[in-house]
Short mmCIF file of C-alpha atoms in Angstrom, two decimals:
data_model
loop_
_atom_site.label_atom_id
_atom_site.label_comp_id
_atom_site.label_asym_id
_atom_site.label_seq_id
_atom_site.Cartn_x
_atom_site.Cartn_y
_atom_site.Cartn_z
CA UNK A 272 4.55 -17.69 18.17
CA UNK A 273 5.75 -14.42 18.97
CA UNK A 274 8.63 -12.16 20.61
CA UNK A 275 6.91 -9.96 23.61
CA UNK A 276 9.89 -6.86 23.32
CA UNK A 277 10.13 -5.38 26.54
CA UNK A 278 10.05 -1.67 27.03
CA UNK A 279 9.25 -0.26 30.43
CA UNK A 280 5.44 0.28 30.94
CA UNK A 281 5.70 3.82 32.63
CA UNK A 282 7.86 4.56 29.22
CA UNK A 283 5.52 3.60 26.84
CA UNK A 284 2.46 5.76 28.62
CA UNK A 285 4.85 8.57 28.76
CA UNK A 286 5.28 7.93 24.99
CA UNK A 287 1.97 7.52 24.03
CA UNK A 288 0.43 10.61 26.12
CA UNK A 289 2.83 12.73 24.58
CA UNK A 290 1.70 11.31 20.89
CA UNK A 291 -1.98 11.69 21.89
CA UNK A 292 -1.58 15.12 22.45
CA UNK A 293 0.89 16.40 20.26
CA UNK A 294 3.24 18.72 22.06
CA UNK A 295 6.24 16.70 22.85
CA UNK A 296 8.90 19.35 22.09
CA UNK A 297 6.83 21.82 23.94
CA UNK A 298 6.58 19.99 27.47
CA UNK A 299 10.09 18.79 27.92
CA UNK A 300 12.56 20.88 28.89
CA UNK A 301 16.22 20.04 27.58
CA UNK A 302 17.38 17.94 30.42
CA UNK A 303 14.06 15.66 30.41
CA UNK A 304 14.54 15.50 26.42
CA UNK A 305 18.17 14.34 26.85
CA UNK A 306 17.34 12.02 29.14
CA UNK A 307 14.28 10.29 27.22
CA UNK A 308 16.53 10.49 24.22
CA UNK A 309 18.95 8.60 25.55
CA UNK A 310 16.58 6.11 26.66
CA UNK A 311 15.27 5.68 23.07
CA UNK A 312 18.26 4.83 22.06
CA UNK A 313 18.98 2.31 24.03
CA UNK A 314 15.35 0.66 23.63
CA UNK A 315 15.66 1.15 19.64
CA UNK A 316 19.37 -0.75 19.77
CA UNK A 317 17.53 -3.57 21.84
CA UNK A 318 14.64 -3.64 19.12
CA UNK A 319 17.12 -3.78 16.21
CA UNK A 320 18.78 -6.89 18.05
CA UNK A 321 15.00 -8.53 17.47
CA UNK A 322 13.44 -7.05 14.49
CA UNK A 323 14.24 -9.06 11.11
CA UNK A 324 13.61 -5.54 9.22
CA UNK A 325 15.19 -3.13 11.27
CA UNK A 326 14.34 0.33 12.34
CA UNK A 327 15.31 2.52 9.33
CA UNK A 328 16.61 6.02 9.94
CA UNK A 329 13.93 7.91 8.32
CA UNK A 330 11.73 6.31 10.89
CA UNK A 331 13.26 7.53 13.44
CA UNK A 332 13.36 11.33 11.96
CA UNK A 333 11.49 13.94 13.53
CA UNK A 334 8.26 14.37 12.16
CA UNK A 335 9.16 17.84 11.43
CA UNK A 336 12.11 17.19 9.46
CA UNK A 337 10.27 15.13 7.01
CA UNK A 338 7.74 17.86 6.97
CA UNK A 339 9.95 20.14 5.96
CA UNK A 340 11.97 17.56 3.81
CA UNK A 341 8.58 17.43 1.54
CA UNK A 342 7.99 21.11 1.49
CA UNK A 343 11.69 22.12 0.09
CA UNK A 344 11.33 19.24 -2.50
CA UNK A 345 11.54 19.69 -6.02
CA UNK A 346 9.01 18.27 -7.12
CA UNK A 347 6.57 19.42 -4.66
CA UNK A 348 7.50 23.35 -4.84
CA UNK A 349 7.18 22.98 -8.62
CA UNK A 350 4.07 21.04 -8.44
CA UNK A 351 3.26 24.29 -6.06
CA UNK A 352 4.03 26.72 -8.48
CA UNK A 353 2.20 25.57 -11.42
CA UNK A 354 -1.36 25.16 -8.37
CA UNK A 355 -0.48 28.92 -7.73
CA UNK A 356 -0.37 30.04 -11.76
CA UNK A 357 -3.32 27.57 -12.66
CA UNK A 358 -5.47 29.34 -9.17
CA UNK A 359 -3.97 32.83 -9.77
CA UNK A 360 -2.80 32.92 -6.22
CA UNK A 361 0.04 33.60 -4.35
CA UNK A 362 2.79 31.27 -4.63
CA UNK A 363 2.94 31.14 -0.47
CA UNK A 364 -0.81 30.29 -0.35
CA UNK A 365 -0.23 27.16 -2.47
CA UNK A 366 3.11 26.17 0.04
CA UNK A 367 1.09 26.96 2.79
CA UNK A 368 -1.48 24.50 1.28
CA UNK A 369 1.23 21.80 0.77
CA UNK A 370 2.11 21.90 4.23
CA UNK A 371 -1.35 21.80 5.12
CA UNK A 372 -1.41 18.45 3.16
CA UNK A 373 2.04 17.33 4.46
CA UNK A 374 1.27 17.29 8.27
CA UNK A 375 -1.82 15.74 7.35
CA UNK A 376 0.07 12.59 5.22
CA UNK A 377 3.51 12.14 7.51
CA UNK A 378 3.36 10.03 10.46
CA UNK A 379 4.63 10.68 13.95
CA UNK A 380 6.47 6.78 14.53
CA UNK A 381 6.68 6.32 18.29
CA UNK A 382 8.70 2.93 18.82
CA UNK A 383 7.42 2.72 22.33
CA UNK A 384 3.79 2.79 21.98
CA UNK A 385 3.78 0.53 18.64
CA UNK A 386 5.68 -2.14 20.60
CA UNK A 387 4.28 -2.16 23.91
CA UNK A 388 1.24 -0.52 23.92
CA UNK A 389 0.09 -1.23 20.16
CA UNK A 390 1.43 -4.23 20.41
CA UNK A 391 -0.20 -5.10 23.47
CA UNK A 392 -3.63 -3.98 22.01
CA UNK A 393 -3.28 -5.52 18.80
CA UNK A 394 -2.65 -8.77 20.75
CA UNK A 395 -4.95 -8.97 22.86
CA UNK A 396 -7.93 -7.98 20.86
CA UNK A 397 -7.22 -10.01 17.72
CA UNK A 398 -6.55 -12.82 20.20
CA UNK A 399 -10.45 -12.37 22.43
CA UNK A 400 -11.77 -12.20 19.49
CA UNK A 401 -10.81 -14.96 16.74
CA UNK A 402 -8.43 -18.12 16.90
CA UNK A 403 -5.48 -16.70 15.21
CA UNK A 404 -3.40 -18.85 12.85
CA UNK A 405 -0.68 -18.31 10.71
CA UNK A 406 -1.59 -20.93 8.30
CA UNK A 407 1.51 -20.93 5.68
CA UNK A 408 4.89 -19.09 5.78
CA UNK A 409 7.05 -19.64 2.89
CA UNK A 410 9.91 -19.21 5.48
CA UNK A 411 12.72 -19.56 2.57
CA UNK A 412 11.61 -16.97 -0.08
CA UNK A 413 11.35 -14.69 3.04
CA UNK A 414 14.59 -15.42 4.47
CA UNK A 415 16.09 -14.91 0.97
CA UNK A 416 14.74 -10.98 1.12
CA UNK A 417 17.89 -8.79 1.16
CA UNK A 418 18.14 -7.09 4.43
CA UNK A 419 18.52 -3.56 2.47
CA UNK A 420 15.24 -3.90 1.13
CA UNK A 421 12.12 -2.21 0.91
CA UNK A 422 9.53 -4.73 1.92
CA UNK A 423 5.62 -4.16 1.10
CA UNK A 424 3.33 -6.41 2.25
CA UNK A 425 0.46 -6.14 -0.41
CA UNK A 426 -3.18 -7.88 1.40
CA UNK A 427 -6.80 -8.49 0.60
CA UNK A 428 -9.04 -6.04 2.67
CA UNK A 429 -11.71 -7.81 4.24
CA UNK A 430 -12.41 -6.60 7.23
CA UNK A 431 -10.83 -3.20 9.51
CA UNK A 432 -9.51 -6.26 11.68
CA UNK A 433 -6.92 -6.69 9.03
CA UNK A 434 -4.61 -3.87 10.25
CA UNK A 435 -4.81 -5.27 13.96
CA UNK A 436 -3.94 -8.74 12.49
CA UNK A 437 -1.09 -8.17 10.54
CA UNK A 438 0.44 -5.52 12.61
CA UNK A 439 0.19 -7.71 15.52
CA UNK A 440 1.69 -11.69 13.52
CA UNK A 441 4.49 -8.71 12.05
CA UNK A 442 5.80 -7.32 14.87
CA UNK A 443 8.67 -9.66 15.56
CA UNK A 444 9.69 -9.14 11.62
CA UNK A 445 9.32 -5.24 11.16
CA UNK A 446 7.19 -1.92 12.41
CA UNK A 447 4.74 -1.69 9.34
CA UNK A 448 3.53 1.76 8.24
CA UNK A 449 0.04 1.73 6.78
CA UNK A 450 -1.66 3.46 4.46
CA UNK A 451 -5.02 4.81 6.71
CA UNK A 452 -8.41 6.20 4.96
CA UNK A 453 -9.87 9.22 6.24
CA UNK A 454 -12.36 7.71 8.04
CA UNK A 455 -9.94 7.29 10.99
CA UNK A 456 -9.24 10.98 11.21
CA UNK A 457 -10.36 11.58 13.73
CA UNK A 458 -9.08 12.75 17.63
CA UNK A 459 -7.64 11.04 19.37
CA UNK A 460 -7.43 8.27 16.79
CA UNK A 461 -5.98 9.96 14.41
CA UNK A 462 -2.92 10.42 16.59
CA UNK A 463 -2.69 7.37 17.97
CA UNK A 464 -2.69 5.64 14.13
CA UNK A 465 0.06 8.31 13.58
CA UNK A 466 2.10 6.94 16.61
CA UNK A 467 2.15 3.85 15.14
CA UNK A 468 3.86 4.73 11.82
CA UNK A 469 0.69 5.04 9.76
CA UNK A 470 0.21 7.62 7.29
CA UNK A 471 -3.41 8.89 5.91
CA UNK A 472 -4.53 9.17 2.59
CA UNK A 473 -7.64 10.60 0.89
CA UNK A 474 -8.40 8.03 -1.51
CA UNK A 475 -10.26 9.53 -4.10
CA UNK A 476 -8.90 13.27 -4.13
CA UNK A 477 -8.71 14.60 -7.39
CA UNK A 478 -6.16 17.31 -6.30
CA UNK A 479 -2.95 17.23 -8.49
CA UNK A 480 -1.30 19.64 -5.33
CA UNK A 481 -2.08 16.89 -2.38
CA UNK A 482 -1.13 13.95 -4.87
CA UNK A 483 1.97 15.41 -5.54
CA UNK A 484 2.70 15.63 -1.70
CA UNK A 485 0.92 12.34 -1.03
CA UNK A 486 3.50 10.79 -4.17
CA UNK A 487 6.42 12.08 -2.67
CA UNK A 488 6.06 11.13 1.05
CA UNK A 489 5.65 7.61 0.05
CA UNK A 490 8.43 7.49 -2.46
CA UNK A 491 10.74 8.92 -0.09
CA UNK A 492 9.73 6.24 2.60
CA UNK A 493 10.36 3.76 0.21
CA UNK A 494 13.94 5.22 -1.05
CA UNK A 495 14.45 5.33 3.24
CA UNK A 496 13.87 1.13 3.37
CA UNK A 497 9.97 1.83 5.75
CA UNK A 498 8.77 -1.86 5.90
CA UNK A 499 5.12 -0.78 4.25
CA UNK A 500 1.71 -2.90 4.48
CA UNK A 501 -1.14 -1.84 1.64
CA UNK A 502 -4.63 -3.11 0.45
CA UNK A 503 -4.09 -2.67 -3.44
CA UNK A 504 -8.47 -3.06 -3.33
CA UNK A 505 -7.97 0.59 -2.00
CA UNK A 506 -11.32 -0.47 0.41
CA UNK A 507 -13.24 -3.16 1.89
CA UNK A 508 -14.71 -5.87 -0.06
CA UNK A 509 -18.38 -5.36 0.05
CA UNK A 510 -19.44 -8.88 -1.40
CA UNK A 511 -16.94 -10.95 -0.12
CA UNK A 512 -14.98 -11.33 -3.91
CA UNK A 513 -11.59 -9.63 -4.45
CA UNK A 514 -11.57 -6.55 -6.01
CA UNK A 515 -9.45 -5.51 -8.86
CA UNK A 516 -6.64 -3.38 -7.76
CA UNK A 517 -6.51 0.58 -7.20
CA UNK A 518 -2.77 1.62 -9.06
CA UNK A 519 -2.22 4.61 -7.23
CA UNK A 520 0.35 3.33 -4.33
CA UNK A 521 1.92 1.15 -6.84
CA UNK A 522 2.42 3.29 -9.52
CA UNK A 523 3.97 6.45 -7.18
CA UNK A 524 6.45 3.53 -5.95
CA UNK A 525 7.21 2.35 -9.12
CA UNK A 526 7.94 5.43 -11.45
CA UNK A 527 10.65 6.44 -8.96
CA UNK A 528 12.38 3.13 -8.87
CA UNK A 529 16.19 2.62 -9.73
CA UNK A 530 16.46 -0.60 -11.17
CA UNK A 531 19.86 -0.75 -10.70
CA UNK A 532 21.89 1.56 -8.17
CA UNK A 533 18.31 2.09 -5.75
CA UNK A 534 17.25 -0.16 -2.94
CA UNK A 535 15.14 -3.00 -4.28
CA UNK A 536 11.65 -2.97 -3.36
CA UNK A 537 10.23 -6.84 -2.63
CA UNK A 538 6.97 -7.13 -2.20
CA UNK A 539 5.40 -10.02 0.10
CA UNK A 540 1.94 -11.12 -0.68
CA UNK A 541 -0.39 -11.70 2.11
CA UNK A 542 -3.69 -13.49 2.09
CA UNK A 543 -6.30 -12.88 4.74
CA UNK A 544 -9.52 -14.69 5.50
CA UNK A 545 -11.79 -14.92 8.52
CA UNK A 546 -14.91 -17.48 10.12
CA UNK A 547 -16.50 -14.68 10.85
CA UNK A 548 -15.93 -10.85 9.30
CA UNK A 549 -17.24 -8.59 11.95
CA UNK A 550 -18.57 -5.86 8.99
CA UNK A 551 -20.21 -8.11 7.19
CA UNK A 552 -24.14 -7.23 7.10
CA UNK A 553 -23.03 -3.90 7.23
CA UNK A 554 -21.10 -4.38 3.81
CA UNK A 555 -23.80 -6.42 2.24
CA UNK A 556 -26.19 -3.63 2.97
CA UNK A 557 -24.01 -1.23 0.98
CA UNK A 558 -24.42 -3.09 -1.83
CA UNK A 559 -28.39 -3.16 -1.60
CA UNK A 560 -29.27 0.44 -3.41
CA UNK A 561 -33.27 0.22 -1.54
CA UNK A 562 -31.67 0.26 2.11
CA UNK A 563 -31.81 2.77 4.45
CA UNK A 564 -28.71 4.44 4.73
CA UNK A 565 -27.12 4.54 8.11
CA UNK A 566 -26.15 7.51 9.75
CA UNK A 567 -22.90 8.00 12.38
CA UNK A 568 -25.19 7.68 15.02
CA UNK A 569 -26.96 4.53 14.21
CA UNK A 570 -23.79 3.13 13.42
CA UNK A 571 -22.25 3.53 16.47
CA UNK A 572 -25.42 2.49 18.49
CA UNK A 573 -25.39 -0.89 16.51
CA UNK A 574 -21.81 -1.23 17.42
CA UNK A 575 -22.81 -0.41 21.24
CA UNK A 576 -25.53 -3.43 20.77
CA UNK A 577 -23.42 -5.64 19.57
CA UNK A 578 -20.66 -5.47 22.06
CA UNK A 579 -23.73 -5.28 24.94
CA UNK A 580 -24.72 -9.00 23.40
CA UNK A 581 -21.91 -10.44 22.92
CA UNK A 582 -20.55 -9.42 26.53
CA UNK A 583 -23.99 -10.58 28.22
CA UNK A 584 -23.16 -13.93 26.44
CA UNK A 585 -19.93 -13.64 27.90
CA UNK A 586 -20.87 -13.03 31.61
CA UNK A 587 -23.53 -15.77 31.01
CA UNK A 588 -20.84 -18.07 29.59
CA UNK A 589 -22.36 -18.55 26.23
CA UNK A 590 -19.87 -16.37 24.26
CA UNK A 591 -17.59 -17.98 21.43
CA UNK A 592 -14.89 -16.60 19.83
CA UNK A 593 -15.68 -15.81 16.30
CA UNK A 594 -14.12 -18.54 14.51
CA UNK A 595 -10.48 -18.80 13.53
CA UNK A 596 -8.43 -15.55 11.76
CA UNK A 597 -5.96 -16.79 9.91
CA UNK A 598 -3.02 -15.43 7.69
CA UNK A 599 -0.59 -16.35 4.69
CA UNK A 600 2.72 -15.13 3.72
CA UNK A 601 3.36 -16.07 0.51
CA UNK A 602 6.56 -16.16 -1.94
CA UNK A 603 7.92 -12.54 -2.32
CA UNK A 604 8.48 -10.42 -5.21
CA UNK A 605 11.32 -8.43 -6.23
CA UNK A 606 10.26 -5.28 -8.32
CA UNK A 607 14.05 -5.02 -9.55
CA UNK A 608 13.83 -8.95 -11.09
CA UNK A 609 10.22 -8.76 -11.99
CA UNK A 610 11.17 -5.34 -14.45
CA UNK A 611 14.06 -7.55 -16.27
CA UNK A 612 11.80 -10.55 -16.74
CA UNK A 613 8.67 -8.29 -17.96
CA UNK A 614 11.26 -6.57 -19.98
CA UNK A 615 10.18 -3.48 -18.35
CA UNK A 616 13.40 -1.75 -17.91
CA UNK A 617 13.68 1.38 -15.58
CA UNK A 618 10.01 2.97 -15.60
CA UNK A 619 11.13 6.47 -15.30
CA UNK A 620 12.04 6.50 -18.96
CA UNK A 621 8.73 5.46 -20.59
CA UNK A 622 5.71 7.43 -21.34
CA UNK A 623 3.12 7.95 -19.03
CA UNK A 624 0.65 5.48 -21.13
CA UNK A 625 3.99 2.71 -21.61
CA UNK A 626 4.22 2.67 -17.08
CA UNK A 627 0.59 2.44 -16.71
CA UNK A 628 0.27 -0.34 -18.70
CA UNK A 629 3.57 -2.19 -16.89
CA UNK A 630 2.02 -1.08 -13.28
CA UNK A 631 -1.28 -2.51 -14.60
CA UNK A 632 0.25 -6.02 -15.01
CA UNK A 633 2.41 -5.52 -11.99
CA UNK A 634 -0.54 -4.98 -10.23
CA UNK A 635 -2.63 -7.93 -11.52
CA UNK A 636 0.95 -9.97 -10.72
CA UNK A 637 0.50 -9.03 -7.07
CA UNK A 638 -2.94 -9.48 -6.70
CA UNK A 639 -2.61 -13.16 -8.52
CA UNK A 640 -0.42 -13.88 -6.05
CA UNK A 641 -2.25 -12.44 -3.00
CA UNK A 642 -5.27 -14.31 -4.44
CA UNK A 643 -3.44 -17.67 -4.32
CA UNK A 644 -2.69 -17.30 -0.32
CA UNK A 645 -5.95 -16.59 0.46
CA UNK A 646 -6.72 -19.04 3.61
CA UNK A 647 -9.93 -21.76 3.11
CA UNK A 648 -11.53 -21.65 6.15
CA UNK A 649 -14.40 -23.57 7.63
CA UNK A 650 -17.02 -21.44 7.06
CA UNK A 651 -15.97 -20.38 3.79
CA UNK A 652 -16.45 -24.41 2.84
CA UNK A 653 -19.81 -24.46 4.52
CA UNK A 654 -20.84 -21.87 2.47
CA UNK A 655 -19.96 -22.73 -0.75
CA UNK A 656 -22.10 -26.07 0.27
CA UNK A 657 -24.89 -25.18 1.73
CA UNK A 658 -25.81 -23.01 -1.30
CA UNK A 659 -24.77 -26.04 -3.37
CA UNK A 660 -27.34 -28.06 -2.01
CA UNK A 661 -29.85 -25.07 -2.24
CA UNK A 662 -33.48 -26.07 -0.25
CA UNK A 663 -32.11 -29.58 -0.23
CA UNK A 664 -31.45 -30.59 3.79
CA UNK A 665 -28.18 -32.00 4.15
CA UNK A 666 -26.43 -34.24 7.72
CA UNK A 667 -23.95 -33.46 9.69
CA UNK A 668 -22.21 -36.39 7.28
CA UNK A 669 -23.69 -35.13 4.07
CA UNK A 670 -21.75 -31.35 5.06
CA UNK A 671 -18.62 -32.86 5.56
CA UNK A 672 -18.12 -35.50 2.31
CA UNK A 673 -19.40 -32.38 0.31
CA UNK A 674 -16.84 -29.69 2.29
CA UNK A 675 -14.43 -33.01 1.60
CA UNK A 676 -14.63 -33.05 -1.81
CA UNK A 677 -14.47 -29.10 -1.98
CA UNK A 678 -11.22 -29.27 -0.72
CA UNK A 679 -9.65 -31.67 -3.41
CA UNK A 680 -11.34 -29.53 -5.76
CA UNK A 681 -9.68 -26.28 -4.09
CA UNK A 682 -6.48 -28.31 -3.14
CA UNK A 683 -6.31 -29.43 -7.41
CA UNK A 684 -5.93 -25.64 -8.44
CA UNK A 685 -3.45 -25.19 -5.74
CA UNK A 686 -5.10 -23.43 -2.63
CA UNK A 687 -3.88 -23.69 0.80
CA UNK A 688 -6.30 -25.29 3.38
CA UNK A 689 -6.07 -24.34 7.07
CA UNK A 690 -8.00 -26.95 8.52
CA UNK A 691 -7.88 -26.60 12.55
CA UNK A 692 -6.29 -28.62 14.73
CA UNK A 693 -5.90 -30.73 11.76
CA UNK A 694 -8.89 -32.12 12.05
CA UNK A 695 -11.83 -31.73 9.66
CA UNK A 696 -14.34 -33.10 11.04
CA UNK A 697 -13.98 -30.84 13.73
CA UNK A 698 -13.44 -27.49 11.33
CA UNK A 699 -16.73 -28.37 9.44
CA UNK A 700 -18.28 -28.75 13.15
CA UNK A 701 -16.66 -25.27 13.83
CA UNK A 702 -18.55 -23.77 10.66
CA UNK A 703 -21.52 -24.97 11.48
CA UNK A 704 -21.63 -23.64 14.75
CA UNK A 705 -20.88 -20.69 13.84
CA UNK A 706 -23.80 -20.23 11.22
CA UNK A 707 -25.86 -21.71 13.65
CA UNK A 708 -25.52 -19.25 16.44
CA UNK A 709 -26.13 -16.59 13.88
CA UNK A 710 -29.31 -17.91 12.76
CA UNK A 711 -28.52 -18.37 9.37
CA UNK A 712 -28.86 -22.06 9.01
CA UNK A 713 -31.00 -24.15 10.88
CA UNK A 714 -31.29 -28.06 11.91
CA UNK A 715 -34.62 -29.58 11.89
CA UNK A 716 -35.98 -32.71 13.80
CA UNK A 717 -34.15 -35.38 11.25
CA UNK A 718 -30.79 -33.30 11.71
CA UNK A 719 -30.92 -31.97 8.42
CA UNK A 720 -29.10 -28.43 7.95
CA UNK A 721 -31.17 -25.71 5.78
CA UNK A 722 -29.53 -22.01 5.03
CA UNK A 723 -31.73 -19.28 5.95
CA UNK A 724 -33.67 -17.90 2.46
CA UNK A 725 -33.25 -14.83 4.04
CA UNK A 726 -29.68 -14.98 4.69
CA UNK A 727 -28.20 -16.13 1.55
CA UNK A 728 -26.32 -13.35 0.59
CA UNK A 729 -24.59 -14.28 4.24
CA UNK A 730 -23.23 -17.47 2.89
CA UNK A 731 -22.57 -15.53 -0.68
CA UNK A 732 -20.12 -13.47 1.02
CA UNK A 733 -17.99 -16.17 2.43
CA UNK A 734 -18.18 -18.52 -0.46
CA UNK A 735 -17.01 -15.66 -2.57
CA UNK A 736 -13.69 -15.31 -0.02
CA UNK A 737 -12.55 -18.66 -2.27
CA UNK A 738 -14.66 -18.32 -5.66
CA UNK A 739 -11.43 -17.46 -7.26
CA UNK A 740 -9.61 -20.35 -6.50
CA UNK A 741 -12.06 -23.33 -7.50
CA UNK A 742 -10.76 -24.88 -10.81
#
């Protein structure tokens, strides 16, 4: 299904030592740097050979340079000026700040460790842990994407799997830079997440100074052709439904766009869905405003638990996978034809109130059409049965003419089905099992399956993963 691209092992934990602890231009001595240098080279030519979406030039920069590209831009040093006039302060406090906020944003790309060693990762845990499946491509609408373009892959959020996922079905198309919450900033993840082309963002900061900054970055990764990945939902799903879309992202990408001499942006809407979403109590309980908040602590000691179980179950050779993880690419979007249809025009000219309302319906354009590749999986079927049925029992054969029926229902409106191994029977099976190890439905004496009372809000959540594309 994928490309492995080779780059030398002892190169890659060179790379990747040197990205963990910052102070690459410090160790190496000219000679060394020439030398690595000209081994980049060759390993980013080989890479370019492979990569649908090439490596772009402004990936490639030194992280400094685009440092310092951001803190001599216009817009930033005015945006600079007017922090230092509204704060009475000195004009170099407020650049100082900005460059506080600029090494925080701008990523440090290392092609070696995000194609060996992040790849490698990525692989191999999305693969332990789920049956991954690309369930629908549409190959032509992809293949028709200019090569000059900016592609964004714009995805439902359910789970912090999702950036392992994509990154790791991408890599033979393009090196994605992600948009990263501050939760992962933290050492030494926070440089490792940098290595890999991300870039962090604090999603709710009300500073005009670090938006500015934050604005700028991204537009001038998107003028530079970065292949980007973001979750519009600007977080996790905490009841399983998709949420309505944050503008931010969108808007800073749009209001700098030149519909007609800049690079076109096309975005390509991706739908994710799991059998299992690892998260998911821990969502739920979010949502309940009587439970106990969890501390850092507790959190990571129910993480420690639940890796002890499930590798116990492994040495004891009662460990399953987690079900099957499974992507969509769906038909892209060109920002350049979607502003002539709309009518739109070139954004920079309108008032602020005229673009929000044109990134509003861009936005609900996008998430339509992420919505509509959302995969049905097994569990999400057994779900949306089981709490059909409600205290009624229901066989093995009662499950799957119901989930049967759901899916000409689903398949009416237009919804893709990834049914495994093509097979149904044996997906309904699949989501069965999987309830069933987690206690949540039971089987009496007659066979019947009953949900859990208790853990209905369990079978809510994946139900909801589909609710928006039943008829």
């Amino acid at each position: 299904m994928q490309q492995t691209i080779e780059i030398p092992l002892w190169f890659a934990i060179l790379a990747a030592v040197l990205a963990l602890i910052g102070l690459a231009d410090r160790l190496l001595v000219p000679g060394v740097r020439w030398f690595l240098r000209r081994r980049l080279n060759r390993v980013i030519d080989d890479l370019n050979q492979r990569l649908q979406l090439k490596l772009r030039p402004i990936t490639l920069t030194r992280r400094q340079s685009l440092i310092d590209r951001l803190l001599y831009d216009p817009q930033v040093v005015a945006a600079a000026e007017a922090h230092a006039a509204e704060h009475e302060m000195p004009r170099e406090v407020a650049m100082a700040q900005v460059e506080r906020y600029a090494r925080e944003i701008v990523p440090a790309f290392n092609a070696y460790f995000y194609f060996r060693i992040g790849y490698w990762l990525a692989r191999r845990l999305a693969r332990s842990l789920y049956r991954v499946r690309v369930g629908y491509t549409d190959a032509a609408g992809l293949d028709a994407v200019p090569r000059d373009a900016t592609v964004v892959f714009v995805m439902n959020h359910r789970s912090n799997m999702d950036y392992v996922l994509v990154a790791y079905l991408a890599a033979d198309q393009a090196a994605l830079s992600y948009a990263v919450g501050e939760w992962a900033r933290v050492w030494p993840l926070q440089q490792l997440i940098r290595a890999m082309g991300a870039y962090f963002i604090r999603r709710n900061s009300n500073d005009p100074l670090y938006r500015k900054v934050l604005e700028r970055y991204v537009q001038t990764a998107t003028a530079g052709g970065v292949p980007q990945a973001i979750f519009p939902e600007g977080g996790l799903t905490l009841d399983g439904r998709m949420r309505a879309p944050k503008l931010g992202l969108l808007d800073y990408l749009a209001r700098a766009f030149d519909p007609v001499e800049g690079r076109d942006v096309v975005f390509v809407p991706v739908g994710i869905n799991y059998d299992r979403v690892l998260e998911d109590r821990s969502l739920l309980r979010k949502l309940d405003p009587e439970a106990k908040r969890v501390g850092a602590t507790a959190a990571i000691g129910t993480m420690l638990r639940f890796a002890g179980r499930n590798l116990l179950r492994a040495l004891e050779g009662r460990w399953y996978r987690f079900g099957y993880a499974c992507v969509n690419f769906g038909t892209p979007l060109s920002l350049r034809a979607w502003l002539q249809q709309c009518g739109a025009g070139d954004l920079r000219l309108h008032d602020k109130a005229a673009r929000a309302a044109h990134v509003a319906a861009l936005g609900a354009e996008l998430m339509s059409r992420v919505g509509a590749v959302v995969p049905v999986l097994p569990t999400a079927l057994v779900s949306q049965v089981l709490l059909d049925a409600g205290e009624a029992g229901l066989s093995a054969l009662e499950v799957k003419a119901r989930c049967q029926a759901l899916i000409e229902r689903l398949q009416a409106g237009g919804a893709r089905i990834y049914v495994p191994r093509g097979d149904l029977d044996y997906g309904i099976e699949t989501g069965l099992r999987m309830f069933g190890l987690r206690r949540i439905l039971s089987r009496d004496m007659a066979g019947l399956y009953r949900a859990n009372p208790a853990d209905a809000a369990i079978l809510r959540y994946y139900a909801n993963s589909i609710v928006h594309l039943l008829p």
